[in-house]
Amino acid sequence: MSAAERLTDGLYGLGWSTVKKLPEPVAARLGRAVADAAWKRRGKGVQRLEANYARVVPEAGPERLSELSRAGMRSYLRYWTESFRLPAWSAERVRTGFDPEGAHHLTDGLAAGKGVILALPHLANWDLAGAWVTTSLGIPFTTVAERLRPETLYDRFVAYREGLGMEVLAHSGASAFGTLARRLRDGGLVCLVADRDLSAAGVEVDFFGERARMPAGPALLAQQTGAQLLPVTLWYDDSPVMRGRVHPPVEVPEGGTRTEKTAVMTQALADAFASGIAEHPEDWHMLQRLWLADLGPAKGPA
């Protein structure tokens, strides 16, 4: 492990061991202070966040974009502060920490016995939404995680999410896809963050008027298993409670090839994601390149 990797792992370990012990108001103030310091430095992540917001809010001038990026960094650090603290939250705190609209789409879909896929963008705190599902609804689910470096950091994330009641699979192509399909055929729940795919296998979509790639997995799983595909969008307001919306199902088109059906369904997901991001752009934590105009040629699986 390199010195940089040891430092990264150590910082995350410090966050999980220390931040969760702080009183909630103190932790929230610390998160805002760290966010404001990062925003003032205007590093590459903040600049990319601002450039992405410029596409989401094309009428925004420099002052508005600066305000958005500051709010975006505060939202991003709220995500991390909550995530560091989630393992120490009581079941009641988790249940009252999230208030979603349209949760009946999820429960009705599971009651039908065909499985459900929840697809989310990088909005607000998807880990809290997942903890709410396992705690408030008592429904276990399966998700995937990209392998991180160092390996010890990846292990921390897996242990953290498993501690919240999630089954976590390594992002390993056909192997992970097959396990997800089996869970869905058994009537289970799969949750996937699905607004960014840099691989050559990503599906091109129109996203805020420009081309981007999003993963084909959610649409392919729905086609192969008969599971319902539900977009989910999340946002924060001025309260300690995160808000959310479970959107109506994305239907599998009756006609067309598998590729054509996947394209239509992935575009429907992109449209649902865009609706939530447009309403709450500051809660979209996209500090990386997304649109094809900003990317080089795809090299293979991300």
mmCIF file of C-alpha atoms in Angstrom:
data_model
loop_
_atom_site.group_PDB
_atom_site.id
_atom_site.type_symbol
_atom_site.label_atom_id
_atom_site.label_comp_id
_atom_site.label_asym_id
_atom_site.label_seq_id
_atom_site.Cartn_x
_atom_site.Cartn_y
_atom_site.Cartn_z
ATOM 1 C CA MET A 1 0.000 0.000 0.000
ATOM 2 C CA SER A 2 1.385 3.405 -0.965
ATOM 3 C CA ALA A 3 1.684 6.309 1.461
ATOM 4 C CA ALA A 4 -1.207 8.091 -0.269
ATOM 5 C CA GLU A 5 -3.406 4.996 0.052
ATOM 6 C CA ARG A 6 -2.522 4.630 3.743
ATOM 7 C CA LEU A 7 -3.444 8.279 4.284
ATOM 8 C CA THR A 8 -6.763 7.877 2.462
ATOM 9 C CA ASP A 9 -7.667 4.766 4.432
ATOM 10 C CA GLY A 10 -6.635 6.418 7.671
ATOM 11 C CA LEU A 11 -8.756 9.502 7.033
ATOM 12 C CA TYR A 12 -11.866 7.458 6.303
ATOM 13 C CA GLY A 13 -11.178 5.328 9.373
ATOM 14 C CA LEU A 14 -10.871 8.496 11.465
ATOM 15 C CA GLY A 15 -14.180 9.742 10.096
ATOM 16 C CA TRP A 16 -16.042 6.549 10.980
ATOM 17 C CA SER A 17 -14.464 6.286 14.426
ATOM 18 C CA THR A 18 -14.639 9.963 15.457
ATOM 19 C CA VAL A 19 -17.491 11.759 13.666
ATOM 20 C CA LYS A 20 -20.097 9.226 14.792
ATOM 21 C CA LYS A 21 -19.237 9.995 18.429
ATOM 22 C CA LEU A 22 -19.861 13.749 18.122
ATOM 23 C CA PRO A 23 -23.187 15.330 19.108
ATOM 24 C CA GLU A 24 -25.261 15.715 15.947
ATOM 25 C CA PRO A 25 -25.217 19.563 15.875
ATOM 26 C CA VAL A 26 -21.432 19.541 16.318
ATOM 27 C CA ALA A 27 -20.988 16.995 13.533
ATOM 28 C CA ALA A 28 -23.223 19.047 11.230
ATOM 29 C CA ARG A 29 -21.232 22.227 11.892
ATOM 30 C CA LEU A 30 -17.981 20.378 11.290
ATOM 31 C CA GLY A 31 -19.315 19.080 7.962
ATOM 32 C CA ARG A 32 -20.281 22.566 6.834
ATOM 33 C CA ALA A 33 -16.889 23.951 7.857
ATOM 34 C CA VAL A 34 -15.048 21.259 5.897
ATOM 35 C CA ALA A 35 -17.338 21.847 2.899
ATOM 36 C CA ASP A 36 -16.753 25.605 2.942
ATOM 37 C CA ALA A 37 -12.994 25.149 3.222
ATOM 38 C CA ALA A 38 -12.970 22.773 0.242
ATOM 39 C CA TRP A 39 -15.191 25.124 -1.752
ATOM 40 C CA LYS A 40 -12.904 28.094 -1.115
ATOM 41 C CA ARG A 41 -9.873 26.127 -2.361
ATOM 42 C CA ARG A 42 -11.686 25.541 -5.673
ATOM 43 C CA GLY A 43 -9.944 22.261 -6.421
ATOM 44 C CA LYS A 44 -10.697 20.075 -9.416
ATOM 45 C CA GLY A 45 -13.718 18.476 -7.775
ATOM 46 C CA VAL A 46 -15.373 21.816 -7.014
ATOM 47 C CA GLN A 47 -14.631 23.115 -10.510
ATOM 48 C CA ARG A 48 -16.117 19.969 -12.061
ATOM 49 C CA LEU A 49 -19.189 20.208 -9.828
ATOM 50 C CA GLU A 50 -19.721 23.792 -10.972
ATOM 51 C CA ALA A 51 -19.258 22.842 -14.630
ATOM 52 C CA ASN A 52 -21.835 20.080 -14.243
ATOM 53 C CA TYR A 53 -24.279 22.491 -12.608
ATOM 54 C CA ALA A 54 -23.826 24.816 -15.587
ATOM 55 C CA ARG A 55 -25.486 22.142 -17.750
ATOM 56 C CA VAL A 56 -28.241 21.449 -15.242
ATOM 57 C CA VAL A 57 -29.019 25.166 -14.752
ATOM 58 C CA PRO A 58 -27.990 26.675 -18.111
ATOM 59 C CA GLU A 59 -29.452 30.096 -17.300
ATOM 60 C CA ALA A 60 -27.256 30.476 -14.205
ATOM 61 C CA GLY A 61 -24.556 33.112 -14.303
ATOM 62 C CA PRO A 62 -21.184 32.942 -12.504
ATOM 63 C CA GLU A 63 -22.592 34.183 -9.179
ATOM 64 C CA ARG A 64 -25.455 31.671 -9.182
ATOM 65 C CA LEU A 65 -23.112 28.818 -10.129
ATOM 66 C CA SER A 66 -20.785 29.787 -7.297
ATOM 67 C CA GLU A 67 -23.715 29.714 -4.859
ATOM 68 C CA LEU A 68 -24.785 26.331 -6.216
ATOM 69 C CA SER A 69 -21.330 24.804 -5.891
ATOM 70 C CA ARG A 70 -21.041 26.001 -2.292
ATOM 71 C CA ALA A 71 -24.457 24.520 -1.483
ATOM 72 C CA GLY A 72 -23.448 21.387 -3.381
ATOM 73 C CA MET A 73 -20.325 20.907 -1.290
ATOM 74 C CA ARG A 74 -22.333 21.389 1.902
ATOM 75 C CA SER A 75 -24.805 18.775 0.698
ATOM 76 C CA TYR A 76 -21.940 16.442 -0.209
ATOM 77 C CA LEU A 77 -20.389 16.788 3.251
ATOM 78 C CA ARG A 78 -23.804 16.277 4.828
ATOM 79 C CA TYR A 79 -23.857 12.957 2.993
ATOM 80 C CA TRP A 80 -20.450 12.009 4.433
ATOM 81 C CA THR A 81 -21.289 13.237 7.932
ATOM 82 C CA GLU A 82 -24.493 11.197 7.953
ATOM 83 C CA SER A 83 -22.731 8.182 6.501
ATOM 84 C CA PHE A 84 -20.025 8.259 9.162
ATOM 85 C CA ARG A 85 -22.754 8.469 11.813
ATOM 86 C CA LEU A 86 -25.292 5.995 10.385
ATOM 87 C CA PRO A 87 -23.805 2.903 12.099
ATOM 88 C CA ALA A 88 -24.426 4.595 15.475
ATOM 89 C CA TRP A 89 -27.986 5.763 14.687
ATOM 90 C CA SER A 90 -30.825 4.062 16.501
ATOM 91 C CA ALA A 91 -33.494 2.274 14.492
ATOM 92 C CA GLU A 92 -35.892 5.098 15.371
ATOM 93 C CA ARG A 93 -33.443 7.743 14.119
ATOM 94 C CA VAL A 94 -33.139 5.894 10.809
ATOM 95 C CA ARG A 95 -36.915 5.493 10.477
ATOM 96 C CA THR A 96 -37.529 9.193 11.100
ATOM 97 C CA GLY A 97 -34.532 10.355 9.053
ATOM 98 C CA PHE A 98 -36.117 9.718 5.652
ATOM 99 C CA ASP A 99 -39.575 10.605 4.345
ATOM 100 C CA PRO A 100 -40.212 9.259 0.823
ATOM 101 C CA GLU A 101 -43.201 9.847 -1.408
ATOM 102 C CA GLY A 102 -44.533 6.970 -3.493
ATOM 103 C CA ALA A 103 -43.123 4.155 -1.344
ATOM 104 C CA HIS A 104 -46.230 2.155 -2.323
ATOM 105 C CA HIS A 105 -44.624 1.562 -5.729
ATOM 106 C CA LEU A 106 -41.908 -0.386 -3.911
ATOM 107 C CA THR A 107 -44.133 -2.319 -1.529
ATOM 108 C CA ASP A 108 -46.724 -3.081 -4.222
ATOM 109 C CA GLY A 109 -44.000 -4.302 -6.556
ATOM 110 C CA LEU A 110 -42.541 -6.639 -3.943
ATOM 111 C CA ALA A 111 -46.018 -7.896 -3.021
ATOM 112 C CA ALA A 112 -46.470 -8.934 -6.654
ATOM 113 C CA GLY A 113 -43.591 -11.366 -6.113
ATOM 114 C CA LYS A 114 -41.553 -10.521 -9.214
ATOM 115 C CA GLY A 115 -38.787 -8.510 -7.605
ATOM 116 C CA VAL A 116 -38.015 -4.782 -7.712
ATOM 117 C CA ILE A 117 -35.028 -2.771 -8.950
ATOM 118 C CA LEU A 118 -34.533 0.679 -7.422
ATOM 119 C CA ALA A 119 -32.295 2.882 -9.582
ATOM 120 C CA LEU A 120 -30.909 6.100 -8.107
ATOM 121 C CA PRO A 121 -28.620 8.948 -9.169
ATOM 122 C CA HIS A 122 -25.959 10.414 -6.875
ATOM 123 C CA LEU A 123 -28.521 12.567 -5.060
ATOM 124 C CA ALA A 124 -28.450 13.329 -1.320
ATOM 125 C CA ASN A 125 -27.768 10.173 0.758
ATOM 126 C CA TRP A 126 -28.550 6.862 -0.947
ATOM 127 C CA ASP A 127 -27.040 4.967 1.995
ATOM 128 C CA LEU A 128 -29.608 6.507 4.351
ATOM 129 C CA ALA A 129 -32.389 5.582 1.915
ATOM 130 C CA GLY A 130 -31.091 2.010 1.924
ATOM 131 C CA ALA A 131 -30.896 1.895 5.714
ATOM 132 C CA TRP A 132 -34.492 3.149 5.859
ATOM 133 C CA VAL A 133 -35.613 0.322 3.571
ATOM 134 C CA THR A 134 -33.964 -2.339 5.728
ATOM 135 C CA THR A 135 -35.021 -0.742 9.034
ATOM 136 C CA SER A 136 -38.427 0.855 8.463
ATOM 137 C CA LEU A 137 -39.766 -1.613 5.895
ATOM 138 C CA GLY A 138 -37.771 -4.605 7.125
ATOM 139 C CA ILE A 139 -36.782 -5.455 3.542
ATOM 140 C CA PRO A 140 -33.238 -6.692 2.811
ATOM 141 C CA PHE A 141 -31.694 -5.860 -0.549
ATOM 142 C CA THR A 142 -28.654 -6.436 -2.702
ATOM 143 C CA THR A 143 -26.402 -3.799 -4.226
ATOM 144 C CA VAL A 144 -22.987 -3.568 -5.865
ATOM 145 C CA ALA A 145 -19.863 -1.608 -4.975
ATOM 146 C CA GLU A 146 -16.909 -0.640 -7.119
ATOM 147 C CA ARG A 147 -13.569 -1.950 -5.928
ATOM 148 C CA LEU A 148 -11.608 0.898 -4.377
ATOM 149 C CA ARG A 149 -7.951 1.377 -3.664
ATOM 150 C CA PRO A 150 -6.602 0.641 -1.197
ATOM 151 C CA GLU A 151 -8.338 -2.698 -0.694
ATOM 152 C CA THR A 152 -8.722 -1.917 3.003
ATOM 153 C CA LEU A 153 -10.893 1.095 2.093
ATOM 154 C CA TYR A 154 -13.116 -1.105 -0.079
ATOM 155 C CA ASP A 155 -13.408 -3.512 2.856
ATOM 156 C CA ARG A 156 -14.456 -0.624 5.110
ATOM 157 C CA PHE A 157 -17.255 0.355 2.716
ATOM 158 C CA VAL A 158 -18.473 -3.215 2.369
ATOM 159 C CA ALA A 159 -18.507 -3.723 6.147
ATOM 160 C CA TYR A 160 -20.267 -0.379 6.622
ATOM 161 C CA ARG A 161 -23.053 -1.202 4.160
ATOM 162 C CA GLU A 162 -23.409 -4.771 5.360
ATOM 163 C CA GLY A 163 -23.792 -3.335 8.857
ATOM 164 C CA LEU A 164 -26.794 -1.381 7.566
ATOM 165 C CA GLY A 165 -28.431 -4.604 6.380
ATOM 166 C CA MET A 166 -27.353 -4.637 2.742
ATOM 167 C CA GLU A 167 -25.885 -7.520 0.741
ATOM 168 C CA VAL A 168 -22.930 -6.013 -1.142
ATOM 169 C CA LEU A 169 -21.482 -7.571 -4.295
ATOM 170 C CA ALA A 170 -18.230 -6.570 -5.924
ATOM 171 C CA HIS A 171 -18.722 -4.859 -9.280
ATOM 172 C CA SER A 172 -17.486 -7.754 -11.372
ATOM 173 C CA GLY A 173 -19.525 -7.898 -14.571
ATOM 174 C CA ALA A 174 -21.306 -11.160 -15.356
ATOM 175 C CA SER A 175 -20.807 -12.642 -11.897
ATOM 176 C CA ALA A 176 -22.539 -9.753 -10.110
ATOM 177 C CA PHE A 177 -25.238 -9.540 -12.799
ATOM 178 C CA GLY A 178 -26.076 -13.234 -12.393
ATOM 179 C CA THR A 179 -26.416 -12.922 -8.621
ATOM 180 C CA LEU A 180 -28.632 -9.837 -8.957
ATOM 181 C CA ALA A 181 -30.841 -11.679 -11.445
ATOM 182 C CA ARG A 182 -31.220 -14.612 -9.042
ATOM 183 C CA ARG A 183 -32.218 -12.298 -6.193
ATOM 184 C CA LEU A 184 -34.860 -10.687 -8.406
ATOM 185 C CA ARG A 185 -36.254 -14.006 -9.647
ATOM 186 C CA ASP A 186 -36.655 -14.959 -5.986
ATOM 187 C CA GLY A 187 -38.825 -11.847 -5.529
ATOM 188 C CA GLY A 188 -36.105 -9.779 -3.872
ATOM 189 C CA LEU A 189 -34.994 -6.155 -4.013
ATOM 190 C CA VAL A 190 -31.943 -4.764 -5.833
ATOM 191 C CA CYS A 191 -30.737 -1.157 -5.440
ATOM 192 C CA LEU A 192 -28.300 0.395 -7.946
ATOM 193 C CA VAL A 193 -26.769 3.860 -8.299
ATOM 194 C CA ALA A 194 -27.191 4.320 -12.033
ATOM 195 C CA ASP A 195 -26.433 7.805 -13.346
ATOM 196 C CA ARG A 196 -22.843 7.323 -14.527
ATOM 197 C CA ASP A 197 -21.155 4.699 -16.714
ATOM 198 C CA LEU A 198 -17.812 5.373 -18.346
ATOM 199 C CA SER A 199 -17.514 1.988 -20.026
ATOM 200 C CA ALA A 200 -17.992 1.158 -23.670
ATOM 201 C CA ALA A 201 -21.064 -0.846 -22.599
ATOM 202 C CA GLY A 202 -22.863 2.240 -21.271
ATOM 203 C CA VAL A 203 -26.099 3.290 -22.960
ATOM 204 C CA GLU A 204 -26.065 6.729 -24.555
ATOM 205 C CA VAL A 205 -28.868 8.968 -23.326
ATOM 206 C CA ASP A 206 -29.943 12.558 -23.722
ATOM 207 C CA PHE A 207 -29.308 14.240 -20.373
ATOM 208 C CA PHE A 208 -30.037 17.930 -19.983
ATOM 209 C CA GLY A 209 -29.733 18.367 -23.740
ATOM 210 C CA GLU A 210 -26.397 16.590 -24.227
ATOM 211 C CA ARG A 211 -25.225 13.014 -24.621
ATOM 212 C CA ALA A 212 -24.080 10.983 -21.620
ATOM 213 C CA ARG A 213 -23.692 7.271 -20.820
ATOM 214 C CA MET A 214 -25.646 5.425 -18.159
ATOM 215 C CA PRO A 215 -25.420 1.758 -17.190
ATOM 216 C CA ALA A 216 -27.500 -0.805 -19.061
ATOM 217 C CA GLY A 217 -27.782 -3.092 -16.014
ATOM 218 C CA PRO A 218 -31.090 -1.876 -14.524
ATOM 219 C CA ALA A 219 -32.963 -2.142 -17.833
ATOM 220 C CA LEU A 220 -31.396 -5.511 -18.713
ATOM 221 C CA LEU A 221 -32.233 -6.949 -15.299
ATOM 222 C CA ALA A 222 -35.845 -5.826 -15.635
ATOM 223 C CA GLN A 223 -36.126 -7.423 -19.072
ATOM 224 C CA GLN A 224 -34.516 -10.712 -18.078
ATOM 225 C CA THR A 225 -36.281 -11.229 -14.748
ATOM 226 C CA GLY A 226 -39.646 -9.465 -15.064
ATOM 227 C CA ALA A 227 -38.799 -7.292 -12.055
ATOM 228 C CA GLN A 228 -40.243 -3.796 -11.777
ATOM 229 C CA LEU A 229 -37.790 -0.967 -12.445
ATOM 230 C CA LEU A 230 -38.413 2.066 -10.229
ATOM 231 C CA PRO A 231 -36.428 5.332 -10.443
ATOM 232 C CA VAL A 232 -35.816 7.052 -7.108
ATOM 233 C CA THR A 233 -34.779 10.654 -6.497
ATOM 234 C CA LEU A 234 -33.679 12.153 -3.170
ATOM 235 C CA TRP A 235 -33.147 15.622 -1.760
ATOM 236 C CA TYR A 236 -32.477 17.568 1.415
ATOM 237 C CA ASP A 237 -34.421 20.486 2.805
ATOM 238 C CA ASP A 238 -33.686 22.665 5.833
ATOM 239 C CA SER A 239 -34.742 19.945 8.264
ATOM 240 C CA PRO A 240 -32.760 16.936 9.560
ATOM 241 C CA VAL A 241 -35.047 14.712 7.471
ATOM 242 C CA MET A 242 -34.088 13.647 3.938
ATOM 243 C CA ARG A 243 -36.905 13.644 1.381
ATOM 244 C CA GLY A 244 -37.391 11.329 -1.559
ATOM 245 C CA ARG A 245 -39.671 10.130 -4.317
ATOM 246 C CA VAL A 246 -40.187 6.630 -5.681
ATOM 247 C CA HIS A 247 -41.297 7.193 -9.270
ATOM 248 C CA PRO A 248 -43.781 5.000 -11.178
ATOM 249 C CA PRO A 249 -42.357 1.901 -12.898
ATOM 250 C CA VAL A 250 -40.361 2.119 -16.117
ATOM 251 C CA GLU A 251 -42.164 -0.321 -18.399
ATOM 252 C CA VAL A 252 -40.463 -2.740 -20.774
ATOM 253 C CA PRO A 253 -41.438 -1.752 -24.360
ATOM 254 C CA GLU A 254 -43.593 -4.323 -26.123
ATOM 255 C CA GLY A 255 -41.633 -4.231 -29.376
ATOM 256 C CA GLY A 256 -38.028 -3.925 -30.487
ATOM 257 C CA THR A 257 -34.767 -5.740 -29.934
ATOM 258 C CA ARG A 258 -33.177 -6.101 -26.519
ATOM 259 C CA THR A 259 -30.791 -3.274 -27.387
ATOM 260 C CA GLU A 260 -33.652 -1.017 -28.473
ATOM 261 C CA LYS A 261 -35.671 -1.795 -25.353
ATOM 262 C CA THR A 262 -32.646 -1.122 -23.152
ATOM 263 C CA ALA A 263 -32.097 2.240 -24.835
ATOM 264 C CA VAL A 264 -35.725 3.296 -24.298
ATOM 265 C CA MET A 265 -35.773 2.205 -20.662
ATOM 266 C CA THR A 266 -32.418 3.784 -19.821
ATOM 267 C CA GLN A 267 -33.576 7.051 -21.376
ATOM 268 C CA ALA A 268 -36.685 6.890 -19.172
ATOM 269 C CA LEU A 269 -34.436 6.478 -16.145
ATOM 270 C CA ALA A 270 -32.319 9.435 -17.278
ATOM 271 C CA ASP A 271 -35.455 11.565 -17.629
ATOM 272 C CA ALA A 272 -36.619 10.666 -14.113
ATOM 273 C CA PHE A 273 -33.167 11.406 -12.710
ATOM 274 C CA ALA A 274 -33.090 14.739 -14.560
ATOM 275 C CA SER A 275 -36.440 15.750 -13.059
ATOM 276 C CA GLY A 276 -35.122 15.248 -9.537
ATOM 277 C CA ILE A 277 -31.752 16.849 -10.237
ATOM 278 C CA ALA A 278 -33.372 19.901 -11.856
ATOM 279 C CA GLU A 279 -35.533 20.430 -8.763
ATOM 280 C CA HIS A 280 -32.599 20.053 -6.350
ATOM 281 C CA PRO A 281 -29.341 20.525 -8.270
ATOM 282 C CA GLU A 282 -27.318 21.301 -5.147
ATOM 283 C CA ASP A 283 -27.982 17.762 -3.862
ATOM 284 C CA TRP A 284 -26.494 16.079 -6.951
ATOM 285 C CA HIS A 285 -22.993 15.025 -5.908
ATOM 286 C CA MET A 286 -21.393 14.644 -9.317
ATOM 287 C CA LEU A 287 -17.812 15.797 -8.874
ATOM 288 C CA GLN A 288 -16.619 13.812 -11.905
ATOM 289 C CA ARG A 289 -16.989 14.134 -15.658
ATOM 290 C CA LEU A 290 -20.228 12.708 -16.990
ATOM 291 C CA TRP A 291 -21.136 14.089 -20.417
ATOM 292 C CA LEU A 292 -19.456 12.625 -23.475
ATOM 293 C CA ALA A 293 -18.212 16.050 -24.535
ATOM 294 C CA ASP A 294 -16.047 16.086 -21.391
ATOM 295 C CA LEU A 295 -14.772 12.521 -21.729
ATOM 296 C CA GLY A 296 -12.197 10.792 -23.874
ATOM 297 C CA PRO A 297 -13.028 7.551 -25.705
ATOM 298 C CA ALA A 298 -14.427 4.807 -23.482
ATOM 299 C CA LYS A 299 -11.751 2.226 -22.710
ATOM 300 C CA GLY A 300 -13.871 -0.578 -21.268
ATOM 301 C CA PRO A 301 -15.554 -1.256 -17.924
ATOM 302 C CA ALA A 302 -15.208 1.641 -15.494
#
